[in-house]
Amino acid sequence: MSKKLQIDYVRVKKVQFGDKTVLQNGILTVNKEELIDTVKSEMFGTLDIKIAVPGESCRILAIHDIMQPRCKADAPETSYPGIWGKLAPMGVGRTVALKGVVVSDIYYAKCNIKYYMDMGGPCAKYTHFSKHYHVILDATPAEGVSDASYAEALKYASLTINVYLAKLGIGLTPDETETFELGPVGPGPDGKPLPKVAYLVTHMASHDTWNFLVYGQSALNFLPIILQPTEILDGAMVWRYWEPNYYLQNETYIKELLRRHGKDLEFVGIVFANNVMKIDGKDAMGMMAATLCKETLKADCVLVNKSGMGHCQLDSALAFNWCQKMGMPCVMNLSAVSNDVPGDMLVISDPKIDAVINSGRNYDLQHPKVDRVIGKDAGVPSLMGYNVEGPFTHTTNFAYQGIWSQLGDCYVTTDSDLPDVPDTM
């Protein structure tokens, strides 16, 4: 567990269209026609690139994914290996990331959960993504193209834009740098060994749509596996569909454990399990994942997390109990387990699960009328019957993008170093 990853961040203060694609003095200028030509596909019926600006009176609908532009500095063609780029081990070397801008895509195929967000106005403060400039891929499926083929083409085009923009930062002086490495550690200040902490995460991989890819391989039917923490931060894993991949690129618990490694704990590694739909399978996955933490990583205690809703909440609970049975005390992160009434969204009720972090909640928001709607015809199921231009009142639920992440990021603290969007609408 000794891979060393350096992430160099170049801050973007403004994004605009222009004659030449260039990043200079914090201003990202994009040649729209050139970018469209780069990502065009016979899978798309229509294709456009749009820009949304922090504070703008703009509502973005049917957001499928949001990612931070990133690429490997020495070999950009290996970024997101097996998924977009050439196969290569991730989590080592130098990666360049643009901060303050994201690549978003609009999804027009049928899906029971689609996300939306406001860039300005009173609701913008409930999503940290309103602090970012959005370069938006707005592409509809061509006639006769299957949903699966369209989704694959959309993801490939989105990652193409992602690397295309990130490459502009390779030769620039970074505004900040993060370095992550798991090396050997000594005893703590009291002379005793530091506690060995493992991170056990269940991710949604129940069927083709709700799935994740590791080096391009579908997680369906995966058994629990051990991955290097830096691999996750560096594009080895991509959600097929569930949450914005921004949260994997900036995984809050992984970063915190890496930063504290050698100080007050020894981070021994990550065990990934995938969500299965039958109770006996869930229990087996939990037992195998806990065994890897205990016997392979030699963990003293375990931080349990998940990305997925009710099913994954149950998976995590079973894994929690198996870890405890094996002598490893646990704490578990659960997003949105409570709103106004404590525990009103809690799927599990088990007195043995006695250390739970509640990392997000829902709100009833008054959405004002906006001047611009992106993705108006893409269809957001939770907004059916509403005039999406506003005004309307709606409960955020998980559909309001950026209010909280299943992995524990919350709009209050995520990207706190970026300026807040003023409510000027």
GROMACS .gro file of C-alpha atoms in nm:
model
  425
    1MET     CA    1   0.000   0.000   0.000
    2SER     CA    2   0.273   0.244  -0.094
    3LYS     CA    3   0.155   0.416  -0.413
    4LYS     CA    4   0.222   0.789  -0.417
    5LEU     CA    5  -0.027   1.014  -0.595
    6GLN     CA    6   0.020   1.385  -0.655
    7ILE     CA    7  -0.283   1.591  -0.763
    8ASP     CA    8  -0.206   1.939  -0.895
    9TYR     CA    9  -0.505   2.175  -0.895
   10VAL     CA   10  -0.534   2.466  -1.135
   11ARG     CA   11  -0.809   2.709  -1.037
   12VAL     CA   12  -1.054   2.829  -1.301
   13LYS     CA   13  -1.217   3.164  -1.225
   14LYS     CA   14  -1.417   3.208  -1.544
   15VAL     CA   15  -1.537   2.997  -1.839
   16GLN     CA   16  -1.640   3.142  -2.174
   17PHE     CA   17  -1.675   3.054  -2.541
   18GLY     CA   18  -1.418   3.192  -2.784
   19ASP     CA   19  -1.220   3.131  -3.101
   20LYS     CA   20  -0.949   2.924  -2.933
   21THR     CA   21  -0.957   2.669  -2.652
   22VAL     CA   22  -0.706   2.789  -2.392
   23LEU     CA   23  -0.660   2.823  -2.017
   24GLN     CA   24  -0.478   3.143  -1.925
   25ASN     CA   25  -0.472   3.351  -1.606
   26GLY     CA   26  -0.756   3.144  -1.460
   27ILE     CA   27  -0.983   3.204  -1.760
   28LEU     CA   28  -1.092   2.896  -1.956
   29THR     CA   29  -1.194   2.979  -2.312
   30VAL     CA   30  -1.361   2.704  -2.514
   31ASN     CA   31  -1.403   2.682  -2.891
   32LYS     CA   32  -1.755   2.542  -2.899
   33GLU     CA   33  -1.749   2.412  -3.258
   34GLU     CA   34  -1.415   2.240  -3.203
   35LEU     CA   35  -1.544   2.067  -2.890
   36ILE     CA   36  -1.864   1.953  -3.061
   37ASP     CA   37  -1.660   1.812  -3.347
   38THR     CA   38  -1.440   1.625  -3.097
   39VAL     CA   39  -1.731   1.440  -2.931
   40LYS     CA   40  -1.980   1.397  -3.218
   41SER     CA   41  -2.124   1.047  -3.253
   42GLU     CA   42  -2.378   0.868  -3.469
   43MET     CA   43  -2.545   0.772  -3.141
   44PHE     CA   44  -2.656   1.133  -3.092
   45GLY     CA   45  -2.951   1.292  -3.267
   46THR     CA   46  -2.868   1.646  -3.157
   47LEU     CA   47  -2.554   1.769  -2.987
   48ASP     CA   48  -2.475   2.097  -2.817
   49ILE     CA   49  -2.231   2.233  -2.562
   50LYS     CA   50  -2.359   2.487  -2.310
   51ILE     CA   51  -2.204   2.685  -2.027
   52ALA     CA   52  -2.379   2.759  -1.696
   53VAL     CA   53  -2.236   3.028  -1.468
   54PRO     CA   54  -2.242   3.050  -1.086
   55GLY     CA   55  -2.517   3.287  -0.975
   56GLU     CA   56  -2.698   3.270  -1.309
   57SER     CA   57  -3.078   3.251  -1.314
   58CYS     CA   58  -3.054   2.901  -1.457
   59ARG     CA   59  -3.200   2.560  -1.369
   60ILE     CA   60  -3.025   2.248  -1.501
   61LEU     CA   61  -3.249   1.943  -1.543
   62ALA     CA   62  -3.182   1.571  -1.589
   63ILE     CA   63  -2.818   1.586  -1.485
   64HIS     CA   64  -2.667   1.243  -1.540
   65ASP     CA   65  -2.315   1.304  -1.414
   66ILE     CA   66  -2.083   1.579  -1.292
   67MET     CA   67  -1.706   1.535  -1.300
   68GLN     CA   68  -1.399   1.741  -1.229
   69PRO     CA   69  -1.172   1.768  -1.537
   70ARG     CA   70  -0.870   1.547  -1.466
   71CYS     CA   71  -0.597   1.369  -1.658
   72LYS     CA   72  -0.264   1.199  -1.603
   73ALA     CA   73   0.005   1.460  -1.664
   74ASP     CA   74   0.260   1.226  -1.821
   75ALA     CA   75   0.016   1.005  -2.013
   76PRO     CA   76  -0.326   1.169  -2.066
   77GLU     CA   77  -0.431   0.878  -2.287
   78THR     CA   78  -0.436   0.653  -1.977
   79SER     CA   79  -0.683   0.869  -1.784
   80TYR     CA   80  -0.990   0.662  -1.678
   81PRO     CA   81  -0.823   0.338  -1.796
   82GLY     CA   82  -1.038   0.062  -1.940
   83ILE     CA   83  -1.334   0.299  -1.942
   84TRP     CA   84  -1.211   0.579  -2.166
   85GLY     CA   85  -0.831   0.553  -2.175
   86LYS     CA   86  -0.571   0.283  -2.228
   87LEU     CA   87  -0.530   0.030  -1.950
   88ALA     CA   88  -0.272   0.132  -1.689
   89PRO     CA   89  -0.249   0.115  -1.308
   90MET     CA   90  -0.393   0.424  -1.142
   91GLY     CA   91  -0.323   0.594  -0.813
   92VAL     CA   92   0.040   0.673  -0.880
   93GLY     CA   93   0.227   0.960  -1.044
   94ARG     CA   94   0.096   1.309  -1.120
   95THR     CA   95  -0.262   1.401  -1.203
   96VAL     CA   96  -0.378   1.746  -1.312
   97ALA     CA   97  -0.722   1.869  -1.205
   98LEU     CA   98  -0.913   2.188  -1.284
   99LYS     CA   99  -1.089   2.341  -0.985
  100GLY     CA  100  -1.395   2.565  -1.015
  101VAL     CA  101  -1.524   2.403  -1.336
  102VAL     CA  102  -1.705   2.074  -1.392
  103VAL     CA  103  -1.819   1.873  -1.693
  104SER     CA  104  -2.189   1.785  -1.670
  105ASP     CA  105  -2.411   1.587  -1.903
  106ILE     CA  106  -2.788   1.580  -1.962
  107TYR     CA  107  -2.961   1.242  -1.990
  108TYR     CA  108  -3.260   1.203  -2.223
  109ALA     CA  109  -3.327   0.828  -2.194
  110LYS     CA  110  -3.580   0.691  -1.947
  111CYS     CA  111  -3.463   0.667  -1.586
  112ASN     CA  112  -3.656   0.665  -1.260
  113ILE     CA  113  -3.420   0.910  -1.087
  114LYS     CA  114  -3.291   1.221  -1.259
  115TYR     CA  115  -3.130   1.516  -1.087
  116TYR     CA  116  -3.169   1.891  -1.113
  117MET     CA  117  -3.020   2.202  -0.953
  118ASP     CA  118  -3.028   2.582  -0.955
  119MET     CA  119  -2.720   2.787  -1.041
  120GLY     CA  120  -2.852   3.103  -0.872
  121GLY     CA  121  -3.127   3.228  -0.645
  122PRO     CA  122  -3.228   3.108  -0.297
  123CYS     CA  123  -3.195   2.737  -0.381
  124ALA     CA  124  -2.839   2.762  -0.515
  125LYS     CA  125  -2.690   2.754  -0.166
  126TYR     CA  126  -2.825   2.400  -0.118
  127THR     CA  127  -2.587   2.261  -0.381
  128HIS     CA  128  -2.212   2.314  -0.378
  129PHE     CA  129  -2.216   2.254  -0.755
  130SER     CA  130  -2.363   2.602  -0.801
  131LYS     CA  131  -2.015   2.733  -0.709
  132HIS     CA  132  -1.869   2.576  -1.025
  133TYR     CA  133  -1.884   2.677  -1.388
  134HIS     CA  134  -2.052   2.396  -1.583
  135VAL     CA  135  -1.945   2.286  -1.930
  136ILE     CA  136  -2.257   2.092  -2.025
  137LEU     CA  137  -2.287   1.812  -2.279
  138ASP     CA  138  -2.644   1.833  -2.409
  139ALA     CA  139  -2.693   1.539  -2.647
  140THR     CA  140  -3.012   1.354  -2.738
  141PRO     CA  141  -3.017   0.992  -2.859
  142ALA     CA  142  -3.047   0.931  -3.233
  143GLU     CA  143  -3.357   0.753  -3.360
  144GLY     CA  144  -3.341   0.379  -3.300
  145VAL     CA  145  -3.045   0.395  -3.060
  146SER     CA  146  -3.094   0.185  -2.746
  147ASP     CA  147  -3.078   0.342  -2.403
  148ALA     CA  148  -2.766   0.139  -2.320
  149SER     CA  149  -2.583   0.247  -2.636
  150TYR     CA  150  -2.683   0.609  -2.584
  151ALA     CA  151  -2.567   0.603  -2.221
  152GLU     CA  152  -2.233   0.452  -2.319
  153ALA     CA  153  -2.179   0.711  -2.592
  154LEU     CA  154  -2.277   0.991  -2.354
  155LYS     CA  155  -2.027   0.875  -2.092
  156TYR     CA  156  -1.748   0.839  -2.349
  157ALA     CA  157  -1.816   1.187  -2.488
  158SER     CA  158  -1.829   1.335  -2.138
  159LEU     CA  159  -1.493   1.180  -2.045
  160THR     CA  160  -1.348   1.303  -2.375
  161ILE     CA  161  -1.443   1.660  -2.278
  162ASN     CA  162  -1.311   1.595  -1.928
  163VAL     CA  163  -0.961   1.501  -2.046
  164TYR     CA  164  -0.966   1.758  -2.329
  165LEU     CA  165  -1.007   2.041  -2.076
  166ALA     CA  166  -0.778   1.894  -1.810
  167LYS     CA  167  -0.487   1.870  -2.056
  168LEU     CA  168  -0.487   2.251  -2.074
  169GLY     CA  169  -0.354   2.259  -1.719
  170ILE     CA  170  -0.059   2.019  -1.763
  171GLY     CA  171   0.202   2.286  -1.830
  172LEU     CA  172   0.067   2.543  -1.585
  173THR     CA  173   0.190   2.615  -1.234
  174PRO     CA  174  -0.064   2.460  -0.997
  175ASP     CA  175  -0.245   2.678  -0.747
  176GLU     CA  176  -0.234   2.399  -0.493
  177THR     CA  177  -0.107   2.042  -0.464
  178GLU     CA  178  -0.219   1.738  -0.266
  179THR     CA  179   0.008   1.438  -0.216
  180PHE     CA  180  -0.122   1.104  -0.089
  181GLU     CA  181   0.083   0.804   0.011
  182LEU     CA  182   0.043   0.509   0.246
  183GLY     CA  183   0.383   0.425   0.388
  184PRO     CA  184   0.493   0.248   0.706
  185VAL     CA  185   0.405   0.419   1.033
  186GLY     CA  186   0.564   0.419   1.374
  187PRO     CA  187   0.405   0.425   1.717
  188GLY     CA  188   0.184   0.708   1.836
  189PRO     CA  189   0.288   0.986   2.079
  190ASP     CA  190   0.228   0.751   2.373
  191GLY     CA  191   0.462   0.490   2.227
  192LYS     CA  192   0.177   0.250   2.149
  193PRO     CA  193   0.090   0.126   1.797
  194LEU     CA  194  -0.160   0.343   1.613
  195PRO     CA  195  -0.505   0.187   1.558
  196LYS     CA  196  -0.530   0.011   1.222
  197VAL     CA  197  -0.838   0.145   1.041
  198ALA     CA  198  -0.999  -0.017   0.736
  199TYR     CA  199  -1.259   0.147   0.513
  200LEU     CA  200  -1.542  -0.083   0.399
  201VAL     CA  201  -1.775   0.057   0.132
  202THR     CA  202  -2.078  -0.097  -0.038
  203HIS     CA  203  -2.159   0.051  -0.377
  204MET     CA  204  -2.473   0.007  -0.582
  205ALA     CA  205  -2.419  -0.263  -0.844
  206SER     CA  206  -2.755  -0.436  -0.867
  207HIS     CA  207  -2.812  -0.429  -1.243
  208ASP     CA  208  -2.665  -0.282  -1.560
  209THR     CA  209  -2.786   0.074  -1.509
  210TRP     CA  210  -2.709   0.105  -1.139
  211ASN     CA  211  -2.357  -0.026  -1.153
  212PHE     CA  212  -1.995   0.080  -1.126
  213LEU     CA  213  -1.688  -0.002  -1.333
  214VAL     CA  214  -1.340  -0.083  -1.205
  215TYR     CA  215  -1.080  -0.049  -1.480
  216GLY     CA  216  -1.370  -0.088  -1.721
  217GLN     CA  217  -1.501  -0.408  -1.563
  218SER     CA  218  -1.862  -0.424  -1.450
  219ALA     CA  219  -1.902  -0.478  -1.076
  220LEU     CA  220  -2.200  -0.706  -1.131
  221ASN     CA  221  -2.116  -1.040  -0.966
  222PHE     CA  222  -1.796  -0.898  -0.816
  223LEU     CA  223  -1.693  -1.048  -0.487
  224PRO     CA  224  -1.557  -0.803  -0.226
  225ILE     CA  225  -1.218  -0.673  -0.334
  226ILE     CA  226  -0.932  -0.467  -0.195
  227LEU     CA  227  -0.833  -0.149  -0.380
  228GLN     CA  228  -0.567   0.110  -0.314
  229PRO     CA  229  -0.719   0.434  -0.184
  230THR     CA  230  -0.532   0.644  -0.441
  231GLU     CA  231  -0.678   0.434  -0.724
  232ILE     CA  232  -1.026   0.556  -0.635
  233LEU     CA  233  -0.917   0.920  -0.633
  234ASP     CA  234  -0.745   0.873  -0.968
  235GLY     CA  235  -1.013   0.739  -1.204
  236ALA     CA  236  -0.978   0.362  -1.166
  237MET     CA  237  -1.344   0.345  -1.064
  238VAL     CA  238  -1.636   0.520  -1.234
  239TRP     CA  239  -2.002   0.501  -1.142
  240ARG     CA  240  -2.208   0.382  -1.437
  241TYR     CA  241  -2.498   0.575  -1.293
  242TRP     CA  242  -2.594   0.678  -0.945
  243GLU     CA  243  -2.405   0.975  -0.807
  244PRO     CA  244  -2.180   1.235  -0.970
  245ASN     CA  245  -1.833   1.088  -1.018
  246TYR     CA  246  -1.708   1.413  -0.865
  247TYR     CA  247  -1.764   1.245  -0.528
  248LEU     CA  248  -1.535   0.955  -0.616
  249GLN     CA  249  -1.266   1.190  -0.743
  250ASN     CA  250  -1.283   1.382  -0.414
  251GLU     CA  251  -1.389   1.100  -0.179
  252THR     CA  252  -1.409   1.276   0.156
  253TYR     CA  253  -1.350   0.976   0.384
  254ILE     CA  254  -1.061   0.842   0.177
  255LYS     CA  255  -0.890   1.182   0.181
  256GLU     CA  256  -0.944   1.224   0.555
  257LEU     CA  257  -0.804   0.879   0.632
  258LEU     CA  258  -0.504   0.941   0.407
  259ARG     CA  259  -0.433   1.276   0.573
  260ARG     CA  260  -0.446   1.123   0.921
  261HIS     CA  261  -0.236   0.819   0.827
  262GLY     CA  262   0.071   0.809   1.052
  263LYS     CA  263  -0.066   1.082   1.281
  264ASP     CA  264  -0.343   0.932   1.492
  265LEU     CA  265  -0.425   0.618   1.289
  266GLU     CA  266  -0.285   0.372   1.040
  267PHE     CA  267  -0.503   0.352   0.730
  268VAL     CA  268  -0.466  -0.009   0.618
  269GLY     CA  269  -0.680   0.007   0.302
  270ILE     CA  270  -1.019  -0.018   0.134
  271VAL     CA  271  -1.253  -0.313   0.091
  272PHE     CA  272  -1.521  -0.267  -0.175
  273ALA     CA  273  -1.838  -0.475  -0.177
  274ASN     CA  274  -2.120  -0.446  -0.426
  275ASN     CA  275  -2.489  -0.437  -0.350
  276VAL     CA  276  -2.681  -0.757  -0.417
  277MET     CA  277  -3.056  -0.795  -0.406
  278LYS     CA  278  -3.115  -1.115  -0.202
  279ILE     CA  279  -3.074  -1.128   0.175
  280ASP     CA  280  -2.850  -1.438   0.178
  281GLY     CA  281  -2.624  -1.272  -0.080
  282LYS     CA  282  -2.611  -0.954   0.127
  283ASP     CA  283  -2.509  -1.148   0.436
  284ALA     CA  284  -2.241  -1.340   0.245
  285MET     CA  285  -2.098  -1.020   0.097
  286GLY     CA  286  -2.087  -0.863   0.442
  287MET     CA  287  -1.909  -1.162   0.592
  288MET     CA  288  -1.650  -1.180   0.312
  289ALA     CA  289  -1.586  -0.806   0.325
  290ALA     CA  290  -1.543  -0.815   0.703
  291THR     CA  291  -1.306  -1.112   0.671
  292LEU     CA  292  -1.087  -0.918   0.429
  293CYS     CA  293  -1.071  -0.631   0.678
  294LYS     CA  294  -0.980  -0.866   0.963
  295GLU     CA  295  -0.756  -1.130   0.809
  296THR     CA  296  -0.596  -0.953   0.511
  297LEU     CA  297  -0.577  -0.588   0.620
  298LYS     CA  298  -0.537  -0.678   0.991
  299ALA     CA  299  -0.771  -0.394   1.090
  300ASP     CA  300  -0.845  -0.308   1.451
  301CYS     CA  301  -1.156  -0.108   1.361
  302VAL     CA  302  -1.363  -0.029   1.051
  303LEU     CA  303  -1.532   0.275   0.901
  304VAL     CA  304  -1.839   0.151   0.709
  305ASN     CA  305  -1.993   0.352   0.425
  306LYS     CA  306  -2.217   0.304   0.124
  307SER     CA  307  -2.343   0.461  -0.195
  308GLY     CA  308  -2.697   0.351  -0.262
  309MET     CA  309  -3.029   0.386  -0.088
  310GLY     CA  310  -3.228   0.132   0.116
  311HIS     CA  311  -3.068  -0.183  -0.020
  312CYS     CA  312  -2.717  -0.054   0.045
  313GLN     CA  313  -2.820   0.064   0.389
  314LEU     CA  314  -2.908  -0.296   0.471
  315ASP     CA  315  -2.586  -0.427   0.311
  316SER     CA  316  -2.382  -0.189   0.524
  317ALA     CA  317  -2.569  -0.288   0.840
  318LEU     CA  318  -2.494  -0.656   0.783
  319ALA     CA  319  -2.127  -0.577   0.714
  320PHE     CA  320  -2.119  -0.364   1.031
  321ASN     CA  321  -2.247  -0.657   1.238
  322TRP     CA  322  -1.998  -0.902   1.086
  323CYS     CA  323  -1.709  -0.667   1.164
  324GLN     CA  324  -1.828  -0.633   1.522
  325LYS     CA  325  -1.857  -1.012   1.556
  326MET     CA  326  -1.495  -1.040   1.443
  327GLY     CA  327  -1.381  -0.799   1.711
  328MET     CA  328  -1.353  -0.482   1.503
  329PRO     CA  329  -1.552  -0.185   1.642
  330CYS     CA  330  -1.731   0.010   1.367
  331VAL     CA  331  -1.879   0.346   1.287
  332MET     CA  332  -2.114   0.384   0.990
  333ASN     CA  333  -2.197   0.684   0.770
  334LEU     CA  334  -2.555   0.708   0.647
  335SER     CA  335  -2.685   1.001   0.443
  336ALA     CA  336  -3.036   1.137   0.490
  337VAL     CA  337  -3.147   0.896   0.760
  338SER     CA  338  -3.338   1.178   0.926
  339ASN     CA  339  -3.527   1.487   0.821
  340ASP     CA  340  -3.740   1.668   1.078
  341VAL     CA  341  -3.813   1.348   1.272
  342PRO     CA  342  -3.511   1.149   1.395
  343GLY     CA  343  -3.470   0.828   1.197
  344ASP     CA  344  -3.767   0.887   0.965
  345MET     CA  345  -3.569   0.768   0.663
  346LEU     CA  346  -3.380   0.492   0.842
  347VAL     CA  347  -3.435   0.155   0.671
  348ILE     CA  348  -3.262  -0.049   0.941
  349SER     CA  349  -3.342  -0.069   1.310
  350ASP     CA  350  -3.078  -0.265   1.496
  351PRO     CA  351  -2.963  -0.175   1.850
  352LYS     CA  352  -2.622  -0.332   1.777
  353ILE     CA  353  -2.557  -0.058   1.519
  354ASP     CA  354  -2.487   0.208   1.776
  355ALA     CA  355  -2.240   0.443   1.603
  356VAL     CA  356  -2.400   0.619   1.305
  357ILE     CA  357  -2.307   0.947   1.135
  358ASN     CA  358  -2.601   1.127   0.971
  359SER     CA  359  -2.439   1.325   0.690
  360GLY     CA  360  -2.730   1.488   0.508
  361ARG     CA  361  -3.102   1.565   0.505
  362ASN     CA  362  -3.383   1.689   0.282
  363TYR     CA  363  -3.548   2.030   0.266
  364ASP     CA  364  -3.868   2.180   0.128
  365LEU     CA  365  -3.744   2.453  -0.107
  366GLN     CA  366  -3.923   2.741  -0.276
  367HIS     CA  367  -3.792   2.736  -0.634
  368PRO     CA  368  -3.827   3.075  -0.808
  369LYS     CA  369  -3.895   3.136  -1.175
  370VAL     CA  370  -3.569   3.128  -1.369
  371ASP     CA  371  -3.463   3.292  -1.694
  372ARG     CA  372  -3.304   2.981  -1.844
  373VAL     CA  373  -3.367   2.606  -1.824
  374ILE     CA  374  -3.112   2.356  -1.960
  375GLY     CA  375  -3.242   2.007  -2.037
  376LYS     CA  376  -3.606   2.117  -2.028
  377ASP     CA  377  -3.726   1.830  -2.249
  378ALA     CA  378  -3.517   1.558  -2.083
  379GLY     CA  379  -3.782   1.479  -1.821
  380VAL     CA  380  -3.719   1.470  -1.446
  381PRO     CA  381  -3.964   1.218  -1.290
  382SER     CA  382  -3.979   1.396  -0.953
  383LEU     CA  383  -4.081   1.720  -1.128
  384MET     CA  384  -4.363   1.571  -1.338
  385GLY     CA  385  -4.663   1.803  -1.324
  386TYR     CA  386  -4.454   2.105  -1.226
  387ASN     CA  387  -4.374   2.403  -1.443
  388VAL     CA  388  -3.998   2.348  -1.439
  389GLU     CA  389  -3.933   2.717  -1.510
  390GLY     CA  390  -4.092   2.791  -1.171
  391PRO     CA  391  -4.204   2.902  -0.934
  392PHE     CA  392  -4.278   2.582  -0.742
  393THR     CA  393  -4.222   2.420  -0.403
  394HIS     CA  394  -4.048   2.085  -0.394
  395THR     CA  395  -3.882   1.854  -0.143
  396THR     CA  396  -3.520   1.810  -0.241
  397ASN     CA  397  -3.490   1.437  -0.172
  398PHE     CA  398  -3.190   1.286  -0.350
  399ALA     CA  399  -3.302   1.450  -0.676
  400TYR     CA  400  -3.159   1.792  -0.594
  401GLN     CA  401  -2.805   1.752  -0.717
  402GLY     CA  402  -2.524   1.842  -0.478
  403ILE     CA  403  -2.728   1.876  -0.159
  404TRP     CA  404  -2.553   1.570  -0.017
  405SER     CA  405  -2.364   1.265  -0.131
  406GLN     CA  406  -2.434   0.909  -0.023
  407LEU     CA  407  -2.066   0.887   0.070
  408GLY     CA  408  -2.096   1.168   0.321
  409ASP     CA  409  -2.015   1.493   0.140
  410CYS     CA  410  -2.258   1.771   0.235
  411TYR     CA  411  -2.325   2.100   0.058
  412VAL     CA  412  -2.234   2.290   0.375
  413THR     CA  413  -1.869   2.181   0.375
  414THR     CA  414  -1.793   2.044   0.028
  415ASP     CA  415  -1.584   2.286  -0.183
  416SER     CA  416  -1.587   2.532   0.106
  417ASP     CA  417  -1.278   2.696  -0.047
  418LEU     CA  418  -1.481   2.811  -0.349
  419PRO     CA  419  -1.677   3.139  -0.316
  420ASP     CA  420  -2.045   3.108  -0.227
  421VAL     CA  421  -2.304   3.214  -0.482
  422PRO     CA  422  -2.486   3.531  -0.375
  423ASP     CA  423  -2.867   3.523  -0.382
  424THR     CA  424  -2.921   3.802  -0.633
  425MET     CA  425  -3.231   3.673  -0.812
   0.00000   0.00000   0.00000
